[in-house]
PDB file of C-alpha atoms and ligand atoms in Angstrom:
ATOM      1  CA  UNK A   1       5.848 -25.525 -18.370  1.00  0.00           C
ATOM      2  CA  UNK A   2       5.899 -23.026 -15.107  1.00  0.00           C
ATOM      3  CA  UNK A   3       2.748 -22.555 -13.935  1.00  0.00           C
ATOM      4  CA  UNK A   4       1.787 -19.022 -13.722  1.00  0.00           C
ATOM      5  CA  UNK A   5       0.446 -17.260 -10.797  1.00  0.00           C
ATOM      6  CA  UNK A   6      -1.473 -13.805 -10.178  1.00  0.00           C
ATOM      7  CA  UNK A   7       0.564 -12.189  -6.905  1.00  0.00           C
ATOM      8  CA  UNK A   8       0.187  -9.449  -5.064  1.00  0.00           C
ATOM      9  CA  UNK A   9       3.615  -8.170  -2.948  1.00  0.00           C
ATOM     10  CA  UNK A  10       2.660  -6.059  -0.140  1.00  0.00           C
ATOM     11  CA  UNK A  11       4.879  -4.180   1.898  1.00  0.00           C
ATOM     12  CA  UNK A  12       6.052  -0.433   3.505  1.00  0.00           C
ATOM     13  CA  UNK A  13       8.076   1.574   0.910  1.00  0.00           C
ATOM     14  CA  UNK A  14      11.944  -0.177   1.274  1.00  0.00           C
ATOM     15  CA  UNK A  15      10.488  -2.895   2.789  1.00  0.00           C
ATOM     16  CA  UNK A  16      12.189  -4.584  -1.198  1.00  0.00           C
ATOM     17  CA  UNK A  17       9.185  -4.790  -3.119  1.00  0.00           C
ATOM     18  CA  UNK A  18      10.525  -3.991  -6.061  1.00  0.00           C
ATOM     19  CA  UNK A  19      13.738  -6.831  -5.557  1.00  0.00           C
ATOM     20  CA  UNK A  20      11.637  -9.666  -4.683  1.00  0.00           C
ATOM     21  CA  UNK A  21       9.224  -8.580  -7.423  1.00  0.00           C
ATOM     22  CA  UNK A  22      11.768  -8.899 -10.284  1.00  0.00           C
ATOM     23  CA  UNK A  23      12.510 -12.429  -8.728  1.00  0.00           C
ATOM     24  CA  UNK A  24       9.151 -13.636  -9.026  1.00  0.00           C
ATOM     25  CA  UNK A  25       8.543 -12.646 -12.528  1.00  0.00           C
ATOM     26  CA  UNK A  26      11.932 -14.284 -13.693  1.00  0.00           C
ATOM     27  CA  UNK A  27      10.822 -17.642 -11.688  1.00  0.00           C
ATOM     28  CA  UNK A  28       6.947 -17.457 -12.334  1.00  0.00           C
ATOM     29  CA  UNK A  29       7.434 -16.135 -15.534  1.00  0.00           C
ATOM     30  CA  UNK A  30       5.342 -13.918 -15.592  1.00  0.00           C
ATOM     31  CA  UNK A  31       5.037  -9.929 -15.939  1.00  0.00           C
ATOM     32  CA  UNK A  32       5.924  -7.642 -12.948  1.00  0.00           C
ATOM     33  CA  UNK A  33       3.521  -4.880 -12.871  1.00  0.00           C
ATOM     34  CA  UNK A  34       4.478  -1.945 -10.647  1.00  0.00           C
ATOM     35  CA  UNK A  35       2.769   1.467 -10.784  1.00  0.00           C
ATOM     36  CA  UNK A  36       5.482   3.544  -9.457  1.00  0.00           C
ATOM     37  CA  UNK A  37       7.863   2.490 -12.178  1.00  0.00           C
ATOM     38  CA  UNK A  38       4.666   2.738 -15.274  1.00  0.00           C
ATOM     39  CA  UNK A  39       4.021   6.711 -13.343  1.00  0.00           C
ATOM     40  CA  UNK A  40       7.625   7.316 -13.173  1.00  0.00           C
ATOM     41  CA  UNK A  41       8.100   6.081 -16.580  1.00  0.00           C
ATOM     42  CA  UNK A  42       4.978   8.504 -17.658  1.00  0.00           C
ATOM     43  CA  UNK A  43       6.933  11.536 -16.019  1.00  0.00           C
ATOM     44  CA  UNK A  44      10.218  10.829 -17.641  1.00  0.00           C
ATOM     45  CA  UNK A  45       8.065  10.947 -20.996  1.00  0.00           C
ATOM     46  CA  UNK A  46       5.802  14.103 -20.453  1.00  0.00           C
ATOM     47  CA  UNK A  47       2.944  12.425 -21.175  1.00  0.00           C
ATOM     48  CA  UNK A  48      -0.012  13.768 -20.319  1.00  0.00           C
ATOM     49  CA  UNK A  49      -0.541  11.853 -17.610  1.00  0.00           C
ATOM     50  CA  UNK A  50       2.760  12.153 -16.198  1.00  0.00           C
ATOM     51  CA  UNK A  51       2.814  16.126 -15.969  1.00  0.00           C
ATOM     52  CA  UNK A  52      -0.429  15.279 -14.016  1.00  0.00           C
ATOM     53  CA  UNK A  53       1.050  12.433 -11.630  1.00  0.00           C
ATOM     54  CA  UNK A  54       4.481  14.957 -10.957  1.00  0.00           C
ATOM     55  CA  UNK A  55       3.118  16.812  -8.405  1.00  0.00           C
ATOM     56  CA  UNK A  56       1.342  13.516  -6.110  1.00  0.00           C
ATOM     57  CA  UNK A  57       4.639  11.785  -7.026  1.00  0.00           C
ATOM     58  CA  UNK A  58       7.402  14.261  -5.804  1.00  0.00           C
ATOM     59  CA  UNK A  59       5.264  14.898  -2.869  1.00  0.00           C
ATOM     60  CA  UNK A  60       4.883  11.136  -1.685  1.00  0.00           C
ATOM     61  CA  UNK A  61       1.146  11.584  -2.162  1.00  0.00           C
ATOM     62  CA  UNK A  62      -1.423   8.388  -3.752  1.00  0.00           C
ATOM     63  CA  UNK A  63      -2.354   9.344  -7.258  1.00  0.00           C
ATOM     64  CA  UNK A  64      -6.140   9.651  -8.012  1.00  0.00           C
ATOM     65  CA  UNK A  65      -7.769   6.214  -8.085  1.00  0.00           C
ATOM     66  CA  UNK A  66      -9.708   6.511 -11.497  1.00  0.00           C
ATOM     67  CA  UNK A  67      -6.064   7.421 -13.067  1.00  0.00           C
ATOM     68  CA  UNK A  68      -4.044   4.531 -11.463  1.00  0.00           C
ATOM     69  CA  UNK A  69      -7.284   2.134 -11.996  1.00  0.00           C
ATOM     70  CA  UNK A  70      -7.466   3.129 -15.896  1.00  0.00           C
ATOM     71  CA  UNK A  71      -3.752   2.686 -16.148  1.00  0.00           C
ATOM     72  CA  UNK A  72      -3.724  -1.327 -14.838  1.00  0.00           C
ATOM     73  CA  UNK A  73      -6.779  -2.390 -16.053  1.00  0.00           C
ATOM     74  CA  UNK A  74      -4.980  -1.700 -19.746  1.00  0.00           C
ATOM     75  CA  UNK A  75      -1.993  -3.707 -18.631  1.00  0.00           C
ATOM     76  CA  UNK A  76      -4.189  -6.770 -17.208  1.00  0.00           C
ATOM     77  CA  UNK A  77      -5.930  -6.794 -20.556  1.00  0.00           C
ATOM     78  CA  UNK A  78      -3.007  -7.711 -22.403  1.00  0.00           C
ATOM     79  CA  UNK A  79      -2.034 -11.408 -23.335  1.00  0.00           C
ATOM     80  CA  UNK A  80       0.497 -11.700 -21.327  1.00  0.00           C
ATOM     81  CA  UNK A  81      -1.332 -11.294 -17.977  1.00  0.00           C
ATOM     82  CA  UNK A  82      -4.280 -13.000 -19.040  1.00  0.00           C
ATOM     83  CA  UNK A  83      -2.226 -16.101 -20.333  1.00  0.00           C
ATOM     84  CA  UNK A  84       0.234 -16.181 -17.455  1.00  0.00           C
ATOM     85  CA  UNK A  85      -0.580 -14.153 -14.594  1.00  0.00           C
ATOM     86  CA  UNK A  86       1.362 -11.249 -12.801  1.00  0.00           C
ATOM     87  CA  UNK A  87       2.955  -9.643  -9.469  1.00  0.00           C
ATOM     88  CA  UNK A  88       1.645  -6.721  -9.248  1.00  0.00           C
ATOM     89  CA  UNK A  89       4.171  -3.942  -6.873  1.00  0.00           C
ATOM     90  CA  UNK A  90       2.433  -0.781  -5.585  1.00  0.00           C
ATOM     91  CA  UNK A  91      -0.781  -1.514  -5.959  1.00  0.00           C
ATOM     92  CA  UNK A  92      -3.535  -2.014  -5.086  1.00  0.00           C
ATOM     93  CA  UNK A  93      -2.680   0.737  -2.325  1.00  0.00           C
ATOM     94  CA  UNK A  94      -6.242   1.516  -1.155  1.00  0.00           C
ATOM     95  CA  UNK A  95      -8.845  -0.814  -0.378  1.00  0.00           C
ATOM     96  CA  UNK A  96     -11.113   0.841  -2.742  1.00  0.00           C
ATOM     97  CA  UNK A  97      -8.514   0.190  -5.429  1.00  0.00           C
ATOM     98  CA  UNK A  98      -8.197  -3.926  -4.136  1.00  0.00           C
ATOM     99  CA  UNK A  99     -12.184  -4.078  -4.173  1.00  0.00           C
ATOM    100  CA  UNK A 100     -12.051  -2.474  -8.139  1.00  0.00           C
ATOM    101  CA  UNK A 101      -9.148  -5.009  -9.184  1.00  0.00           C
ATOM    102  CA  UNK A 102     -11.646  -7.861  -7.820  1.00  0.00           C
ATOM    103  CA  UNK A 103     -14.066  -6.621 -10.341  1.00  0.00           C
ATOM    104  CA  UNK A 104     -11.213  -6.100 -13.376  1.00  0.00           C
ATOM    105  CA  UNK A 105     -10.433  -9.548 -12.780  1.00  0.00           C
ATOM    106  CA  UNK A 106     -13.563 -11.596 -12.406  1.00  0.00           C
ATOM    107  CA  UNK A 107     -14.212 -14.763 -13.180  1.00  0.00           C
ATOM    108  CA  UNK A 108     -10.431 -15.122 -11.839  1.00  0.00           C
ATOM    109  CA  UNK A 109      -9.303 -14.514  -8.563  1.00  0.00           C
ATOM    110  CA  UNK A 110      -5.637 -13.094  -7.083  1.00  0.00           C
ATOM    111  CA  UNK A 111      -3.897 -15.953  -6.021  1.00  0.00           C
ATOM    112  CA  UNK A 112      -1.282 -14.892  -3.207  1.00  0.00           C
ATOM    113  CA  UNK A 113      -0.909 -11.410  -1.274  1.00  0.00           C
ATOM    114  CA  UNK A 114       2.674 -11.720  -0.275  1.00  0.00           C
ATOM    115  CA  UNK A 115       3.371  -8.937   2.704  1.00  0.00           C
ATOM    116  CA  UNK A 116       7.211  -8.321   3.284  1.00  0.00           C
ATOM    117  CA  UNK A 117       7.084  -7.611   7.004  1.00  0.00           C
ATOM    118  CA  UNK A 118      10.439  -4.978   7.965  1.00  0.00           C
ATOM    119  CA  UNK A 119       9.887  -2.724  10.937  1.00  0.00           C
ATOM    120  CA  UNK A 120       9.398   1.242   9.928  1.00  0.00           C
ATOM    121  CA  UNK A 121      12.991   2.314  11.675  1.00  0.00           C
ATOM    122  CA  UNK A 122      14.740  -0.419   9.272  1.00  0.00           C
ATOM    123  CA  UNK A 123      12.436   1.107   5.825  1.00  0.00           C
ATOM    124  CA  UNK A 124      13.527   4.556   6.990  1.00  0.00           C
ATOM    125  CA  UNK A 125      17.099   3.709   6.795  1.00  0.00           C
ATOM    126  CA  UNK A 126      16.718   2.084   3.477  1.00  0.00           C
ATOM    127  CA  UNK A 127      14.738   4.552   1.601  1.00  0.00           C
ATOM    128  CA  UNK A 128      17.391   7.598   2.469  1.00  0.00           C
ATOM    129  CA  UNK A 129      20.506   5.199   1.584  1.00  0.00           C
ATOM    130  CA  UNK A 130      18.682   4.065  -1.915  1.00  0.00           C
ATOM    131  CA  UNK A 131      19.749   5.102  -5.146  1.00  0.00           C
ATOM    132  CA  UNK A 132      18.206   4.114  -8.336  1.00  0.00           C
ATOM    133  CA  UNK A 133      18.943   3.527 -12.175  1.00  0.00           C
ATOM    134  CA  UNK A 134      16.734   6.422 -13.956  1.00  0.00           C
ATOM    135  CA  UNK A 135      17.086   3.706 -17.233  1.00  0.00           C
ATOM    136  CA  UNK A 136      16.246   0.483 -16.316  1.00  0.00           C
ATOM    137  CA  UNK A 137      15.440   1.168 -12.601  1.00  0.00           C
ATOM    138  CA  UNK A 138      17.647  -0.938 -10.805  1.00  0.00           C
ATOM    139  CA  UNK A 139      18.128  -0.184  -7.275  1.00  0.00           C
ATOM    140  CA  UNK A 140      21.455   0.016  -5.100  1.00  0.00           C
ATOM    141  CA  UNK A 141      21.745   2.216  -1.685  1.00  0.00           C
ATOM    142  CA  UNK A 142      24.598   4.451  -0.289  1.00  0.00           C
ATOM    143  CA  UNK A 143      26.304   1.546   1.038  1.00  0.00           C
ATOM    144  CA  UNK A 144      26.133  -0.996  -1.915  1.00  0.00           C
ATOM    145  CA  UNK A 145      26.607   1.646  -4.881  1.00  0.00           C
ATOM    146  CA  UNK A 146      27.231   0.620  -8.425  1.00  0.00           C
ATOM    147  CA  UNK A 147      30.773  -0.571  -9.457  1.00  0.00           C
ATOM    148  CA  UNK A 148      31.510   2.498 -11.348  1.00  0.00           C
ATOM    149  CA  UNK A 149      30.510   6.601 -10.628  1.00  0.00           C
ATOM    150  CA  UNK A 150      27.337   5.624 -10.029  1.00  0.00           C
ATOM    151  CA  UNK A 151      26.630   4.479 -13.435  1.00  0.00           C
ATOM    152  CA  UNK A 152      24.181   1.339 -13.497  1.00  0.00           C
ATOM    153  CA  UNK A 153      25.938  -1.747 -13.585  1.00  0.00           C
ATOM    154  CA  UNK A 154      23.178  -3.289 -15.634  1.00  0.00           C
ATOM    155  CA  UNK A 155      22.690  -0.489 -18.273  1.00  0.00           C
ATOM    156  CA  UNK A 156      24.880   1.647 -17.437  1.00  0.00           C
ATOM    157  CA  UNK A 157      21.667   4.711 -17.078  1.00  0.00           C
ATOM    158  CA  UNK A 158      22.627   7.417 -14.410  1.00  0.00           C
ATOM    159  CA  UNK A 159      22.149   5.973 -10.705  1.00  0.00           C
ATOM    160  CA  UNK A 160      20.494   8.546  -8.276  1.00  0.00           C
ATOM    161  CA  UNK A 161      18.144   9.437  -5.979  1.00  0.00           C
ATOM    162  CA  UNK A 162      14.399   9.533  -6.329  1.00  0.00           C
ATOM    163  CA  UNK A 163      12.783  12.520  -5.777  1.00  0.00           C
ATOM    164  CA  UNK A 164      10.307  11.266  -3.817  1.00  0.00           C
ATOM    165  CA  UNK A 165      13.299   9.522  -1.464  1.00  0.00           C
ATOM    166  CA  UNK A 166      13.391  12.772   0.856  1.00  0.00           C
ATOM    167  CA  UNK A 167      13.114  12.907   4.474  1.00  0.00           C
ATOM    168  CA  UNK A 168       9.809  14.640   4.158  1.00  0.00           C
ATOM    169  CA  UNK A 169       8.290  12.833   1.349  1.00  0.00           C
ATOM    170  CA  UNK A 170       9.092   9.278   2.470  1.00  0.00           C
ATOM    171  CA  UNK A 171       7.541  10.344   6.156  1.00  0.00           C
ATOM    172  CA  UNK A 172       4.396  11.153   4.216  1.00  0.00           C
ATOM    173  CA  UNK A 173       4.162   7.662   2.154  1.00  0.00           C
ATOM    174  CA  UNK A 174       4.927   5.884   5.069  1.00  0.00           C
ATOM    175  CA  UNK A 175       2.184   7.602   6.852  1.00  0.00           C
ATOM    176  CA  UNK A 176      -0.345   7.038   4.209  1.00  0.00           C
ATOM    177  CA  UNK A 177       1.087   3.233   4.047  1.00  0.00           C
ATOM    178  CA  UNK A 178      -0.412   3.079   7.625  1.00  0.00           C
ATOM    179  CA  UNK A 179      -3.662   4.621   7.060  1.00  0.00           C
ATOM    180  CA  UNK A 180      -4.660   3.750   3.570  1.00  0.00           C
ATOM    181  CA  UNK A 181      -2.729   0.485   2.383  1.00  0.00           C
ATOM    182  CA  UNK A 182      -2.233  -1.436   5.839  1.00  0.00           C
ATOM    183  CA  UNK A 183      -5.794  -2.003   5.899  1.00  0.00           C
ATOM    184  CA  UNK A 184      -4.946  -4.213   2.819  1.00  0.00           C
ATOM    185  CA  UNK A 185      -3.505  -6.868   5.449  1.00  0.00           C
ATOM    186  CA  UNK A 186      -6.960  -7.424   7.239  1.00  0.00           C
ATOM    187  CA  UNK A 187      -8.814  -7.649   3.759  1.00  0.00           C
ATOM    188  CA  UNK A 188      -6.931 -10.086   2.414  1.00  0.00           C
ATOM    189  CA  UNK A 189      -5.932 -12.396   5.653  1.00  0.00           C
ATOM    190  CA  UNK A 190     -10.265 -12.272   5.979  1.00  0.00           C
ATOM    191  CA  UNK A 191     -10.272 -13.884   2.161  1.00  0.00           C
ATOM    192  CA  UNK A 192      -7.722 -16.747   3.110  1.00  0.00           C
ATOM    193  CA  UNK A 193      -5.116 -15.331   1.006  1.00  0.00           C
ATOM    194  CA  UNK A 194      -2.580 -13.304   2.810  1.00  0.00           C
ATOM    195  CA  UNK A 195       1.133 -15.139   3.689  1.00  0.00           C
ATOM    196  CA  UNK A 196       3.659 -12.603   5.910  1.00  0.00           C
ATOM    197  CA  UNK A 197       7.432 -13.058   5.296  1.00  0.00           C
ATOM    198  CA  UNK A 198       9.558 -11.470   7.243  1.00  0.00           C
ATOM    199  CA  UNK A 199      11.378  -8.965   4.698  1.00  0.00           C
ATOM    200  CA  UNK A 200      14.480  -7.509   7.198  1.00  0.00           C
ATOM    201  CA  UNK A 201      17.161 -10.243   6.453  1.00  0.00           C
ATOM    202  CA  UNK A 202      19.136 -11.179   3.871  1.00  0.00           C
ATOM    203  CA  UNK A 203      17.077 -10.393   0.360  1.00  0.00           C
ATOM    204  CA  UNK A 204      18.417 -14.176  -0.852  1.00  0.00           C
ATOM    205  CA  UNK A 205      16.735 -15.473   2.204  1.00  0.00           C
ATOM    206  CA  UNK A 206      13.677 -13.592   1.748  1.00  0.00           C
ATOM    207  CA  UNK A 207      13.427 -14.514  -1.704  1.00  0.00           C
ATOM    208  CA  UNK A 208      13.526 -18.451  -1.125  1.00  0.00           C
ATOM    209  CA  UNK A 209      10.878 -18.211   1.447  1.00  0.00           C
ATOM    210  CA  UNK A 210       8.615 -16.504  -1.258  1.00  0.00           C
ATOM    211  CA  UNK A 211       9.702 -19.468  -3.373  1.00  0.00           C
ATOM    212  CA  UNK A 212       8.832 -21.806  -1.305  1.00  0.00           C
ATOM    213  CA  UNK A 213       5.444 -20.032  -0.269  1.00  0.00           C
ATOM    214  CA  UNK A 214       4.374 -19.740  -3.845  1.00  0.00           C
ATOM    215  CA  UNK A 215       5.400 -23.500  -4.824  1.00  0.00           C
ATOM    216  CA  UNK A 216       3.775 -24.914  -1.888  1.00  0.00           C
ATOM    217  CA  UNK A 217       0.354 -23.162  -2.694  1.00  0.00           C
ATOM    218  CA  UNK A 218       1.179 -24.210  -6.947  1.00  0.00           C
ATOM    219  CA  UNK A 219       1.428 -28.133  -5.444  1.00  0.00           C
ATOM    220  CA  UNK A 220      -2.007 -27.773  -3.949  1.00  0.00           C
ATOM    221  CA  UNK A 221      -1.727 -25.659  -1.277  1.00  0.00           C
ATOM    222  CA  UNK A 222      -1.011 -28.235   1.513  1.00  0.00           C
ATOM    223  CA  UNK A 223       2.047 -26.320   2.912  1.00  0.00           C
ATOM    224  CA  UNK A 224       1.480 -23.289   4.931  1.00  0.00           C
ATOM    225  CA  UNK A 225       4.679 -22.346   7.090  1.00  0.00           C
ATOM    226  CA  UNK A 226       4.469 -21.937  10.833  1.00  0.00           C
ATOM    227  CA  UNK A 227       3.184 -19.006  12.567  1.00  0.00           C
ATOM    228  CA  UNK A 228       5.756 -15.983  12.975  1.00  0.00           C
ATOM    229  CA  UNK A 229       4.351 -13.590  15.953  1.00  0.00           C
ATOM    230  CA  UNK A 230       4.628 -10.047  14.309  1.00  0.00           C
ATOM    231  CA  UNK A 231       5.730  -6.939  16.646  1.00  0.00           C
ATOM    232  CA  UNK A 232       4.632  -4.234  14.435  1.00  0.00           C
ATOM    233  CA  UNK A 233       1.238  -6.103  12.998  1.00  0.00           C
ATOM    234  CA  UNK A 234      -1.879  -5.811  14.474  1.00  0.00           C
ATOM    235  CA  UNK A 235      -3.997  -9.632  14.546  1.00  0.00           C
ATOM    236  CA  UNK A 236      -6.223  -9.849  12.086  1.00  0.00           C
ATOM    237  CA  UNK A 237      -8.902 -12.133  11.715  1.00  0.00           C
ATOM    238  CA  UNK A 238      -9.658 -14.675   9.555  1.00  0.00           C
ATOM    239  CA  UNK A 239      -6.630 -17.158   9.671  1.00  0.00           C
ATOM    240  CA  UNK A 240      -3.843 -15.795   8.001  1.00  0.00           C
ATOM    241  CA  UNK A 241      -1.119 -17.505   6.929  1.00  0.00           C
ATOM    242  CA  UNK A 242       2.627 -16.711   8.083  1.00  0.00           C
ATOM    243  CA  UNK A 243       5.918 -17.594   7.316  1.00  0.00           C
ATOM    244  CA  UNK A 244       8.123 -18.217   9.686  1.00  0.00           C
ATOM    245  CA  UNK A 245      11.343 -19.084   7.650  1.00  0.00           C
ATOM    246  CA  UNK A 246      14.591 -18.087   9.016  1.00  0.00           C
ATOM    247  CA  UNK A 247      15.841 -14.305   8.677  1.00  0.00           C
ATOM    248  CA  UNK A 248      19.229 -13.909   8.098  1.00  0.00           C
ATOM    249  CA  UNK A 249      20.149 -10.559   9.936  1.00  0.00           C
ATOM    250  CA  UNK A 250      22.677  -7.638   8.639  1.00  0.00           C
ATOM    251  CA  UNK A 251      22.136  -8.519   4.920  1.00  0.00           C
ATOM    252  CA  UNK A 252      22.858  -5.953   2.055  1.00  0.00           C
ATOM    253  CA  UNK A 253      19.280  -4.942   1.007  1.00  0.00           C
ATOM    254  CA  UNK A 254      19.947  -2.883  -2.370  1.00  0.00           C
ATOM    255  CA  UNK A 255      22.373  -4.649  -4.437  1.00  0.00           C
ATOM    256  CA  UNK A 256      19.913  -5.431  -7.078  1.00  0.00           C
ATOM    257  CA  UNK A 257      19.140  -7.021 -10.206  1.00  0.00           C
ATOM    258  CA  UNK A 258      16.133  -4.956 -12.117  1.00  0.00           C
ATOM    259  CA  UNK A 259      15.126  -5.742 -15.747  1.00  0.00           C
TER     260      UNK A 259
HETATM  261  P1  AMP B 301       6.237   3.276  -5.510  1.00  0.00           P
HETATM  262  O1  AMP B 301       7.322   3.194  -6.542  1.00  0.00           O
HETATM  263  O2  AMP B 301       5.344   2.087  -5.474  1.00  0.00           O
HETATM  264  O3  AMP B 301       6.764   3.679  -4.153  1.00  0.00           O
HETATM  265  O4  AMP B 301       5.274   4.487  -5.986  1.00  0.00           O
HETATM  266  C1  AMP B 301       5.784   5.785  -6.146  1.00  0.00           C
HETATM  267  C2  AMP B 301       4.634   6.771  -6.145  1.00  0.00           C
HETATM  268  O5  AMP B 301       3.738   6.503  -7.236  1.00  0.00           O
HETATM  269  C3  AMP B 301       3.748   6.764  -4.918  1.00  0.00           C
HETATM  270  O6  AMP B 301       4.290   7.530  -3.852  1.00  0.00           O
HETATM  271  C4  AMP B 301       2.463   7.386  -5.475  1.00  0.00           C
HETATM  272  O7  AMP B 301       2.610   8.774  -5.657  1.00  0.00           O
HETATM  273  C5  AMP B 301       2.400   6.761  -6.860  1.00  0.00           C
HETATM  274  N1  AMP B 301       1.680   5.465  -6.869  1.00  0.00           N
HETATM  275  C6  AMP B 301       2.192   4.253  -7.179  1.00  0.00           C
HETATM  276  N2  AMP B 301       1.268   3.306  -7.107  1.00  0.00           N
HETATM  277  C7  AMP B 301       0.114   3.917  -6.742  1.00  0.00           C
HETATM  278  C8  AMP B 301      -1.207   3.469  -6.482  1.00  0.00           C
HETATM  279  N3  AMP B 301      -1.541   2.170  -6.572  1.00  0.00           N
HETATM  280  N4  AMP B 301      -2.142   4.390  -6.125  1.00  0.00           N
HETATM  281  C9  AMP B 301      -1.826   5.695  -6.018  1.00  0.00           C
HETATM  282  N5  AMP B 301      -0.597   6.189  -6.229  1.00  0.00           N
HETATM  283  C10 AMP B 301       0.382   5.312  -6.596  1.00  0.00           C
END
């Protein structure tokens, strides 16, 4: 049987989160748990909740802790999760929210905090060319577009463009990725459990460096790839562990499977 694992991706908005995340739940088998999609899947509904998360979403701002907290703690208490593990994509955001996921999940422990590394002019570029399936949520960008009138490939839902994939929205969330999320990187590299890959290449290559992370640390953890100097991150202490597999440069980023 696969052995499970409990992930955490980390990563700027476009840095492909949500790509590599899909991966690892096919291989890992085990449930990919992003908030954006569950809020954006609470807005489509008009739930409650989701005519409360509108306004924070279409303005790029973090939803209310005590909502997004209440919202995964019911998805980690289902079978699934507990029985297999999970990747969870957009959160924890804050490090209050990382410190409250500690205590949802004790006696366990996260396993892996994966951080896709892409520079902020690179995310930029990728978050005003992406378009995404309102259905199933499958992304593609301006220059990789679905076969057909922008029609999902996979379900054939309506492709577009998010609303929070403005100019001025995506300049907010990139902002409060800096000030409120990026001090996720120090947390986690000071617990011994933060690996960088470098995210800007080819999304294949990215994806078999995760692999290779995540199976090294499932055969006992005696692998850790060499150290890749990072322009845009600041040291942290506490040893952190960085891949330095190749990068493939000038690969498509959004042609993308999503289930
Ligand atoms: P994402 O799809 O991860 O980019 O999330 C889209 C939006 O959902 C964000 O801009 C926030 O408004 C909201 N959101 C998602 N995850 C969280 C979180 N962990 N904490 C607060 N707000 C969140």
């Amino acid at each position: 049987m696969v052995p499970g694992a409990r992930l955490i991706v980390l990563g700027k908005q476009g840095a492909g989160k949500g790509t590599q995340c899909v991966r690892l739940s096919h291989r890992y088998v085990i449930p990919h748990i992003s908030t954006g999609d569950m809020l954006r899947a609470e807005v489509k509904s008009r739930t409650p909740l989701g005519l409360e998360a509108r306004r924070y979403l279409d303005a790029g701002d973090l939803i209310p802790d005590a909502i997004v907290l209440a919202m995964v703690a019911a998805r980690l208490d289902r079978d699934d999760t507990r029985t297999r593990g999970f990747v969870l994509d957009g959160f924890p955001r804050t490090v209050a929210q990382a410190d409250s996921l500690d205590e949802l999940l004790k006696p366990v422990e996260i396993d892996l905090v994966l951080d896709l590394v892409v520079p902020t002019s690179m995310v930029l570029e990728r978050l005003l060319s992406r378009r995404v399936c309102e259905d199933c949520g499958a992304i593609y960008s301006t220059s990789a577009p679905p076969k057909l009138n922008w029609t999902c490939d996979i379900c054939g839902g309506e492709v577009l463009q998010r609303e929070d994939d403005t100019e001025e929205a995506i300049r907010n969330r990139l902002e409060l990725y800096d000030s409120s999320t990026a001090p996720l990187v120090a947390r986690y590299a000071a617990l011994g459990k933060l690996v960088e890959v470098p995210g800007a290449g080819n999304p294949d290559e990215v994806t078999k460096e995760l692999f290779a992370v995540i199976d090294a640390y499932q055969h006992g953890g005696e692998f850790f790839p060499p150290t890749l100097p990072s322009k845009e991150r600041p040291a942290v202490s506490g040893g952190p562990a960085v891949s330095g597999g190749p990068v493939a440069s000038g690969g498509p980023f959004d042609t993308v499977e999503r289930t």
